CSV table of C-alpha atoms and ligand atoms in Angstrom, one decimal:
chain,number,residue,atom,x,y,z
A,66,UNK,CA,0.0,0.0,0.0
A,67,UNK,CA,0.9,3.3,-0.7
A,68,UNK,CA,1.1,5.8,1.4
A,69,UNK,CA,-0.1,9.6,0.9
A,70,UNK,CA,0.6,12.6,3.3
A,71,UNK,CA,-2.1,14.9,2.3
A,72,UNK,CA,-1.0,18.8,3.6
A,73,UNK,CA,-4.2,20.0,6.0
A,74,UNK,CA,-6.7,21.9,3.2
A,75,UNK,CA,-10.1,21.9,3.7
A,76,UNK,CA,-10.5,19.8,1.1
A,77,UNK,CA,-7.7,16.9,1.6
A,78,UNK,CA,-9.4,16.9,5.3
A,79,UNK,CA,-12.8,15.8,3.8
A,80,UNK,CA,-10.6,13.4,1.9
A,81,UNK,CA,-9.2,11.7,5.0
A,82,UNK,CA,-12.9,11.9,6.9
A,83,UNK,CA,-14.2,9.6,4.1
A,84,UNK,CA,-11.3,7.5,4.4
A,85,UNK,CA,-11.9,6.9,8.4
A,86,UNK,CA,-15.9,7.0,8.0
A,87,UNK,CA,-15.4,4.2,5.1
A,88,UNK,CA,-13.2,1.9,7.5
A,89,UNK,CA,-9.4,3.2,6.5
A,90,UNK,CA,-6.9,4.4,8.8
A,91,UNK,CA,-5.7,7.7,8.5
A,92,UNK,CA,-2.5,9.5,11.0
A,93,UNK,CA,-3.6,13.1,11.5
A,94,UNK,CA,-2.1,15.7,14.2
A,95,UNK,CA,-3.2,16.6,17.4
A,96,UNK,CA,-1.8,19.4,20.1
A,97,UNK,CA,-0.2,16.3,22.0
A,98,UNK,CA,1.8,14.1,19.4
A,99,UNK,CA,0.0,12.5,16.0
A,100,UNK,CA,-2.6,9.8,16.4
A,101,UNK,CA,-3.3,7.0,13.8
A,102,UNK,CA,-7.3,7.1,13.9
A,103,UNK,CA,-9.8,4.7,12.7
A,104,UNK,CA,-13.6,4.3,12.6
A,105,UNK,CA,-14.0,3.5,16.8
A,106,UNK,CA,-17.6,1.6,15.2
A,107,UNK,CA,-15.9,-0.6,13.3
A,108,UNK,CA,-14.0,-3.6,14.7
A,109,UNK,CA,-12.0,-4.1,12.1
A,110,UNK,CA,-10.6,-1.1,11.3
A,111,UNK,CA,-9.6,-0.8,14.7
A,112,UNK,CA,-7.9,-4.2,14.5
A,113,UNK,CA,-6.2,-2.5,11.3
A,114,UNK,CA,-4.3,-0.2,14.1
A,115,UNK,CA,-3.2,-2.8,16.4
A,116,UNK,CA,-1.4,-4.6,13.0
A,117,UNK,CA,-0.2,-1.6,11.0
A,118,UNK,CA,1.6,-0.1,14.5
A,119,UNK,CA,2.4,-3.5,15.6
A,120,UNK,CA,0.6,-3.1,19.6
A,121,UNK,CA,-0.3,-5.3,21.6
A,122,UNK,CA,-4.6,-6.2,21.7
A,123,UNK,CA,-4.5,-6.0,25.2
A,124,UNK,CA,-3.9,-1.8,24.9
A,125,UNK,CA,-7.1,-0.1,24.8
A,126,UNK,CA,-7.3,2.8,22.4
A,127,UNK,CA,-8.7,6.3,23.2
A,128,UNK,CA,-11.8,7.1,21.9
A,129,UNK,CA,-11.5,11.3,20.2
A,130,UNK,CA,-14.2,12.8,19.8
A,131,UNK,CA,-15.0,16.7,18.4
A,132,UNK,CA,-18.2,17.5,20.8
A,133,UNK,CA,-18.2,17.2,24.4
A,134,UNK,CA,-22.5,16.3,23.9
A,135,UNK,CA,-20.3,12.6,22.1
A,136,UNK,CA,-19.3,11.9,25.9
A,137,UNK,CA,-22.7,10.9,26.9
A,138,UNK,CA,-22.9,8.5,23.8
A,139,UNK,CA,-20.1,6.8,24.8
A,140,UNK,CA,-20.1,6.7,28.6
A,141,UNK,CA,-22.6,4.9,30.6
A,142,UNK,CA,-22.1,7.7,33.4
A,143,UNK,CA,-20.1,10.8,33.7
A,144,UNK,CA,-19.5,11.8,37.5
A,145,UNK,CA,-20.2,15.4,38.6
A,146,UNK,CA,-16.5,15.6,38.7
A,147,UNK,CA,-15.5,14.4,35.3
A,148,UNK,CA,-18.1,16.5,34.4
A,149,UNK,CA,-16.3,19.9,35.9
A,150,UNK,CA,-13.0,18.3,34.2
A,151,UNK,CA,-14.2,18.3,30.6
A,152,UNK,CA,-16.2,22.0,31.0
A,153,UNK,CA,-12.4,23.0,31.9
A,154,UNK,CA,-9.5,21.2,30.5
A,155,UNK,CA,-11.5,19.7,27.1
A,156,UNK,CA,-10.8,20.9,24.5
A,157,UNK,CA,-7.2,20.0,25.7
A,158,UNK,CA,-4.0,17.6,26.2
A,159,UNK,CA,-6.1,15.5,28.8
A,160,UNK,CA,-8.1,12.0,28.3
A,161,UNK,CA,-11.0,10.8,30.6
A,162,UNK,CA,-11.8,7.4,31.7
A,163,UNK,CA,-15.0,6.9,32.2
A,164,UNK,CA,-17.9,3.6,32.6
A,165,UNK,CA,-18.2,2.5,28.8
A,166,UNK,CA,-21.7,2.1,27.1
A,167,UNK,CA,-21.9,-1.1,24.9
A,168,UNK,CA,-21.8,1.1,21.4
A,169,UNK,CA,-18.2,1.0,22.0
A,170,UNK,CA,-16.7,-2.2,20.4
A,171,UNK,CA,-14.4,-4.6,22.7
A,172,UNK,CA,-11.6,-4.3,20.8
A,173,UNK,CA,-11.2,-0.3,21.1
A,174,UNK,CA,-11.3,-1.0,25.0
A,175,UNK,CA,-9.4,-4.2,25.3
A,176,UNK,CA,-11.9,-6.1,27.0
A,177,UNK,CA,-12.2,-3.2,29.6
A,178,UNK,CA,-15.7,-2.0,30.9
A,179,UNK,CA,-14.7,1.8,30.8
A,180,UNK,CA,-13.3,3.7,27.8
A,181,UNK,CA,-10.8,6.6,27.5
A,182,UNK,CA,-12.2,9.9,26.2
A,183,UNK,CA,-10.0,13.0,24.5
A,184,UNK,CA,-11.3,15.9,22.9
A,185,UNK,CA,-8.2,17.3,21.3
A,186,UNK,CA,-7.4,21.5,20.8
A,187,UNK,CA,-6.4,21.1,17.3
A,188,UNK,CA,-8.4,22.2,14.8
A,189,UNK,CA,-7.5,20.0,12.3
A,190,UNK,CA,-8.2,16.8,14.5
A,191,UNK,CA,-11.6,18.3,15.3
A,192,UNK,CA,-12.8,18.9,11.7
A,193,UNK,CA,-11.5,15.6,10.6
A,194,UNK,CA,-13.4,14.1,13.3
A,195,UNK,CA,-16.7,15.8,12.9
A,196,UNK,CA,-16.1,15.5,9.2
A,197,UNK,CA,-16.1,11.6,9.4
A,198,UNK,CA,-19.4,11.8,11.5
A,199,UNK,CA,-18.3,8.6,14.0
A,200,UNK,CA,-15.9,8.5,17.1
A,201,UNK,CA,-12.5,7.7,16.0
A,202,UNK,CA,-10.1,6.2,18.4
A,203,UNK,CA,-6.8,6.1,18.1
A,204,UNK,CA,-2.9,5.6,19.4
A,205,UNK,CA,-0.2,7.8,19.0
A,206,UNK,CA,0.9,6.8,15.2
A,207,UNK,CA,4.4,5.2,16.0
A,208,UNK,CA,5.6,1.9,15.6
A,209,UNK,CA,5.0,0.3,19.3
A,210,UNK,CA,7.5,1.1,21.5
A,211,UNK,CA,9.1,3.7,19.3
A,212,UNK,CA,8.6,7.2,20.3
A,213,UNK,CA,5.5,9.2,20.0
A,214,UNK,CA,5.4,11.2,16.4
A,215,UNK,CA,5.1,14.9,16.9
A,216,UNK,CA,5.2,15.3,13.1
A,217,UNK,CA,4.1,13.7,9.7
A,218,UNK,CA,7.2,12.3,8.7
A,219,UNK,CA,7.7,10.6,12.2
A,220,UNK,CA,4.6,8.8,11.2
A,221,UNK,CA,5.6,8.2,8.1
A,222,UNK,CA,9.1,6.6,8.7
A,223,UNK,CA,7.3,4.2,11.3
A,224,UNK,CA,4.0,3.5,9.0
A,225,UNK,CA,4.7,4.1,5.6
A,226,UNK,CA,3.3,1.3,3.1
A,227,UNK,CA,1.1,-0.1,6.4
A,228,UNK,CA,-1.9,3.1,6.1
A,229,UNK,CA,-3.2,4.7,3.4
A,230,UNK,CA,-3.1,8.5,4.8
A,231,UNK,CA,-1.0,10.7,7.2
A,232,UNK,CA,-2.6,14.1,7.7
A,233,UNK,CA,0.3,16.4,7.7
A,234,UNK,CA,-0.7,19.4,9.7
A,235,UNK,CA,3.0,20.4,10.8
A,236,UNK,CA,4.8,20.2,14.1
A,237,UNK,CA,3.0,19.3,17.6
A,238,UNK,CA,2.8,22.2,19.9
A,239,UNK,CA,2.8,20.1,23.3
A,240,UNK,CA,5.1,17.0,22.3
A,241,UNK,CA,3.7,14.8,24.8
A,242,UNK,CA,0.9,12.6,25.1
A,243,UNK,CA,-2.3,14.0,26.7
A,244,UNK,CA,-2.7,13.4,30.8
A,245,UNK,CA,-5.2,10.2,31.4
A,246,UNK,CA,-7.2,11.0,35.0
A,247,UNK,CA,-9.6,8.0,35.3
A,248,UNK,CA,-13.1,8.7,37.4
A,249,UNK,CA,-14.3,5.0,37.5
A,250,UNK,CA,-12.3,4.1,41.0
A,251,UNK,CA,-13.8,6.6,43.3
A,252,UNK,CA,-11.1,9.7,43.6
A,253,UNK,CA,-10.0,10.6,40.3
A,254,UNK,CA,-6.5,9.2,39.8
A,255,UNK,CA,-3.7,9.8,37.4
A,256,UNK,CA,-3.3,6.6,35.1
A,257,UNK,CA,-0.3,8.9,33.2
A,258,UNK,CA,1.0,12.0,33.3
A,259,UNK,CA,0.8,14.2,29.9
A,260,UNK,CA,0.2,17.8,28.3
A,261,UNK,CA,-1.9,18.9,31.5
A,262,UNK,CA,0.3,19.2,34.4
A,263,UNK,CA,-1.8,17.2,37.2
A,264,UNK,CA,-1.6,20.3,39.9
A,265,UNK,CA,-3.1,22.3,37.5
A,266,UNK,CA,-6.4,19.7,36.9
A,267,UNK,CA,-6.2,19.8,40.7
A,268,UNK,CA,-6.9,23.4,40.9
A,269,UNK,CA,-10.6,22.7,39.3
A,270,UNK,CA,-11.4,19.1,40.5
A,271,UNK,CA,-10.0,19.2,43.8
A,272,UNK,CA,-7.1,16.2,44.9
A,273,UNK,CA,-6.2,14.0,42.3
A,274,UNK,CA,-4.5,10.5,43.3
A,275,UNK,CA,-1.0,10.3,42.2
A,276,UNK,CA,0.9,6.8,42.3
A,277,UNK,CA,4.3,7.1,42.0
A,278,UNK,CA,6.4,4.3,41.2
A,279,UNK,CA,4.1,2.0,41.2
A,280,UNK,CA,5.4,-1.7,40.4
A,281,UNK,CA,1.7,-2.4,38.2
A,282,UNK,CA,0.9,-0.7,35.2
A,283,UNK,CA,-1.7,1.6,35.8
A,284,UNK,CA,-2.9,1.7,32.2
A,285,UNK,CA,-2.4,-1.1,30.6
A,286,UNK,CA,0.0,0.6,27.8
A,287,UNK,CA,2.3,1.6,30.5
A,288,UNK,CA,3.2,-1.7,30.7
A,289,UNK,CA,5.0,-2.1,27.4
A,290,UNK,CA,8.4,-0.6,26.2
A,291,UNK,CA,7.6,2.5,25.9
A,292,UNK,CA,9.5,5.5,23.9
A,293,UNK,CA,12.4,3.5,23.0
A,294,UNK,CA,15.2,4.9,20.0
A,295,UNK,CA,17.9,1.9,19.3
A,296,UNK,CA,20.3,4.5,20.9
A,297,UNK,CA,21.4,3.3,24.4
A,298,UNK,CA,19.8,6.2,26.6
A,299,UNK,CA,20.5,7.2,30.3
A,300,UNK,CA,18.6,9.6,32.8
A,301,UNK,CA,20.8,11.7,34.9
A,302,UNK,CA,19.5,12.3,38.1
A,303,UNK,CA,18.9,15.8,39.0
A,304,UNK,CA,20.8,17.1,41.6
A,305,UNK,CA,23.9,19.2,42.6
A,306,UNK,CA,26.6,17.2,40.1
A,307,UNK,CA,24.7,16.4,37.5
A,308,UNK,CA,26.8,18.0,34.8
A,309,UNK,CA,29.9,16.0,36.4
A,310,UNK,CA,27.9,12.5,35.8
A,311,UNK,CA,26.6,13.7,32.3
A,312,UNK,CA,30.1,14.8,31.1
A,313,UNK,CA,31.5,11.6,32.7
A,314,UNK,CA,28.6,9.2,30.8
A,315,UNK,CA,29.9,11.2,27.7
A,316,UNK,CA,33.4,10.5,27.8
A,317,UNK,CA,32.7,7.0,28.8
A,318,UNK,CA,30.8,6.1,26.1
A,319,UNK,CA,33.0,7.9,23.4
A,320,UNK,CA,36.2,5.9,25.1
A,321,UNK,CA,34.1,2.7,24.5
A,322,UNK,CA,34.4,4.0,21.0
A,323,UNK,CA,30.5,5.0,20.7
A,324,UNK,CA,28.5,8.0,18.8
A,325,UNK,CA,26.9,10.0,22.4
A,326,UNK,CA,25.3,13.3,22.8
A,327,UNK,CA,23.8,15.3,25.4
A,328,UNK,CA,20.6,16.2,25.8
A,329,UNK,CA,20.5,19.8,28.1
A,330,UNK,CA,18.6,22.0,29.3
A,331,UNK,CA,19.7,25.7,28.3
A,332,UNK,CA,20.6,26.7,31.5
A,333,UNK,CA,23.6,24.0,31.3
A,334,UNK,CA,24.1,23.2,27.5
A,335,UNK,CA,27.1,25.1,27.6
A,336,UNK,CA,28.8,23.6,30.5
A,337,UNK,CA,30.1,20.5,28.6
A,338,UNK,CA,32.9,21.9,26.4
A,339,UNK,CA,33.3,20.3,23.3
A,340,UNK,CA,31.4,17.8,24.1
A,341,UNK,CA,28.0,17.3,21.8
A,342,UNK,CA,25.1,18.9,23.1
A,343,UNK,CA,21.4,19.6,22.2
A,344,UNK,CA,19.5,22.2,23.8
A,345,UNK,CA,16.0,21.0,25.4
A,346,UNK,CA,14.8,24.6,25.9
A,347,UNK,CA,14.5,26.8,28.8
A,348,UNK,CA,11.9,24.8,30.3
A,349,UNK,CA,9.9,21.7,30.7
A,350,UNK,CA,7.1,22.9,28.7
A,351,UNK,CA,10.0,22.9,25.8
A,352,UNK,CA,11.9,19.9,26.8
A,353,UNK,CA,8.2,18.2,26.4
A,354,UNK,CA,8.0,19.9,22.9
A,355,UNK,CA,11.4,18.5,21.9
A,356,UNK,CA,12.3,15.5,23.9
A,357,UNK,CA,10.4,12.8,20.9
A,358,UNK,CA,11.9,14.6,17.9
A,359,UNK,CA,15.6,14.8,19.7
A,360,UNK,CA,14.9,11.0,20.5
A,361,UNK,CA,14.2,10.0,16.7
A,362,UNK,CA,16.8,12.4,15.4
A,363,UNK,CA,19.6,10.4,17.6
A,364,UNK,CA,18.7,7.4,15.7
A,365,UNK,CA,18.4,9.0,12.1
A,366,UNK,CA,22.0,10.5,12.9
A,367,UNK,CA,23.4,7.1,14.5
A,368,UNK,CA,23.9,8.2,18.1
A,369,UNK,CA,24.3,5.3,20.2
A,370,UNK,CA,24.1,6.3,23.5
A,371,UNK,CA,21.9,9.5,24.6
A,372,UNK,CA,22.3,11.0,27.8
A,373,UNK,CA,19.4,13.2,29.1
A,374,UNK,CA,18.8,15.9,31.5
A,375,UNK,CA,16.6,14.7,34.1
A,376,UNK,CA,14.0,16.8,36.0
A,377,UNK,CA,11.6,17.2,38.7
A,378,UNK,CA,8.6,15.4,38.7
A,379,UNK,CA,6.7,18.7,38.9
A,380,UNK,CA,4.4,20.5,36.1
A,381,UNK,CA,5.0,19.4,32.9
A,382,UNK,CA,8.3,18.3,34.5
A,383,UNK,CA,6.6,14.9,35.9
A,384,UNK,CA,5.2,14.0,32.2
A,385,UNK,CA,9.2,14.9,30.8
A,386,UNK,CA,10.4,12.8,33.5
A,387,UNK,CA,8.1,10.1,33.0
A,388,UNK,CA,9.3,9.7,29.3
A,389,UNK,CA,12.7,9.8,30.3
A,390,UNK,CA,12.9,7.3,32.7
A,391,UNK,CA,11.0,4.7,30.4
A,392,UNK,CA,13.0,5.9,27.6
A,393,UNK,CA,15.9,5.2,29.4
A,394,UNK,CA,14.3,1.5,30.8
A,395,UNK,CA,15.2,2.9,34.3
A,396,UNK,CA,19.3,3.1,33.4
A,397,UNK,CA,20.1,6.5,35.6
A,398,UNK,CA,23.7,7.9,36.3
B,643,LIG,O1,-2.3,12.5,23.5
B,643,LIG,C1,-2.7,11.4,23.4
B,643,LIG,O2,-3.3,10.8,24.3
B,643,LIG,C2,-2.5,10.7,22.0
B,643,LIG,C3,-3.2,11.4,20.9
B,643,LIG,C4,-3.1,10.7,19.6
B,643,LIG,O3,-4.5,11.6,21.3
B,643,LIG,N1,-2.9,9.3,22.1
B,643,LIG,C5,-2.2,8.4,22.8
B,643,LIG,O4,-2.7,7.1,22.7
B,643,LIG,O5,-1.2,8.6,23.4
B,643,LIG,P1,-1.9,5.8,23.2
B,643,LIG,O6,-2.8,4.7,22.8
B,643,LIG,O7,-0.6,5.8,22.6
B,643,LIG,O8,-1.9,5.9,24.7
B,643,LIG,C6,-3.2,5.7,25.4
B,643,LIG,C7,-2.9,5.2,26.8
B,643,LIG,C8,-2.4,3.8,26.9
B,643,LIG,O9,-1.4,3.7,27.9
B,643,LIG,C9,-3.6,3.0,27.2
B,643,LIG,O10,-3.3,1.8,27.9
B,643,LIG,C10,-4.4,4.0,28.1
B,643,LIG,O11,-4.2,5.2,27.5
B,643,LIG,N2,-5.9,3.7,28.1
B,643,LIG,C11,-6.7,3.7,27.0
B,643,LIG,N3,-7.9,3.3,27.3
B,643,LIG,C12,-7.9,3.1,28.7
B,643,LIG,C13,-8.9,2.6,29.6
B,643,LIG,N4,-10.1,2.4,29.3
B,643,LIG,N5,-8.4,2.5,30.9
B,643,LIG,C14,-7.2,2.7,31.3
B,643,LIG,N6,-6.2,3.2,30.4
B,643,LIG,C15,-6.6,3.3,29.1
B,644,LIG,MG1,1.4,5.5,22.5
């Protein structure tokens, strides 16, 4: 199969909503990172995503829709609190869990009773969505266990020949996956942190259960691998000597006779000499913008080992971190 990125016109958009309404898959951007969507009606179709990105059935998908009135079409009940939660953060970076009716097939939910629900910002997801008249669920458009695409030709590298259509509506402006709160186990609970930092969500819906390393998954993706470049990569820990262990991990790995690089903050990207550096941005909110693309471009460039600024698991710091460490599959220095 061919595969066509159509640039976001009106017209290529009403393309790609008959292409999802008539059972295809197409990858189309959203504010977090791109999503391969599918017909959430159809079973097969979304057994077309499971194959084409190569994920596990066991994964449920989340369910996008482009009207918050779709909520109550899909969920069996929305609790006064979910309820405050999507007048606030939706449109946005954030997914609800909610009691699933039985319109929503088995295999978008893996088998779950509840079902994740995201109404993204972008404009583009939104009118593709209403466009193709149906709920369309869908992943993050990578290869499983890959990092999450924050633009078309991310997607395409991972999917090309296994969809159709990739929706190419440029760059991602969050970079990270939306923040899952689930409201089906009494107090809301974070399942993962994303584009919504969880103390802001807290501010409207009051305390918001936060497990931190916890030895079970608490969605079932978070599981898997997760984020993964070939490159060898290593979280340093933050803390008064971290540009000593970074610098050290570098020359290390370059006496070992391997291709490293540095992933920095600003503030310290030019404490490491001569030493190869890329700059994450003066903040979290940037290092979430950058971290997926800096992750694929190691690989493209053959870097073999990647050693990354860690942060605190504050704000948007605790989804960056989150990435990291699974990124990293737990190596620290
Ligand atoms: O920002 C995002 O959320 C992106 C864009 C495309 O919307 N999507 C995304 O989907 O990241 P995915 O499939 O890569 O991650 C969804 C996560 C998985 O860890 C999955 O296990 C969890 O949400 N999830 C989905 N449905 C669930 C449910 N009913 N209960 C608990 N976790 C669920
Ligand atoms: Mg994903």
């Amino acid at each position: 199969m061919d595969t066509v990125i159509y640039k976001a016109t009106e017209e290529n958009i009403k393309k790609c909503a008959e292409i999802i309404k008539n059972g295809g898959l197409v990858a189309f951007p959203t504010e977090t990172v791109y999503g391969l969507g599918a017909n959430a009606l159809i079973s097969k179709s979304v057994k077309d995503i499971y194959a084409a990105k190569g994920r596990p059935s066991d994964n449920p998908l989340i369910v996008h829709i482009a009207d918050k009135h779709t909520v109550f079409e899909i969920a069996k009940t929305v609790p006064p609190l979910a309820l405050k939660f999507m007048e606030a953060f939706m449109p946005g970076p954030v997914t609800a869990v909610l009691p699933k009716k039985s319109i929503v097939p088995d295999v978008v939910t893996g088998g779950l009773d509840t079902v994740a629900i995201r109404m993204p910002q972008n404009e583009i997801a939104r009118t593709l969505i209403s466009l193709s008249g149906v709920p369309v669920c869908a992943p993050s458009a990578n290869t499983s266990g890959k990092p999450s695409p924050t633009c078309a030709n991310h997607v395409y590298f991972d999917l090309n020949g296994k969809i159709p259509a990739i929706l190419d509506g440029g760059d991602c402006t969050v970079g990270v996956e939306s923040t899952v709160i689930d409201f089906t186990a009494g107090a809301p609970r974070l399942l993962r942190a994303g584009g919504m930092p969880v103390e802001t969500i807290e501010k409207v819906i009051g305390p918001v259960t936060v497990v931190r390393n916890s030895k079970v998954a608490l969605c079932p993706g978070m599981k898997y691998k997760h984020y993964s470049p070939d490159a060898d990569v290593f979280m340093a820990v933050p803390g008064k000597d971290i540009k000593q262990r970074m610098a050290d991990a570098f020359d290390k790995a370059e006496s070992d006779g391997k291709k490293a690089v540095i992933i920095a903050m600003s503030e310290l990207k030019d404490s490491f000499g001569n030493r190869k550096v890329w700059d994450a941005g003066k903040d979290c909110e940037s290092y979430a913008h950058n971290l997926f693309a800096f992750l694929r471009k190691a690989d493209d460039e053959k870097y073999s080992v990647v050693i990354c600024q860690g942060v605190e698991e504050k704000g948007m710091g605790a989804s960056v971190y989150n990435r990291l460490i699974k990124a990293a599959g737990g190596k620290t220095i």
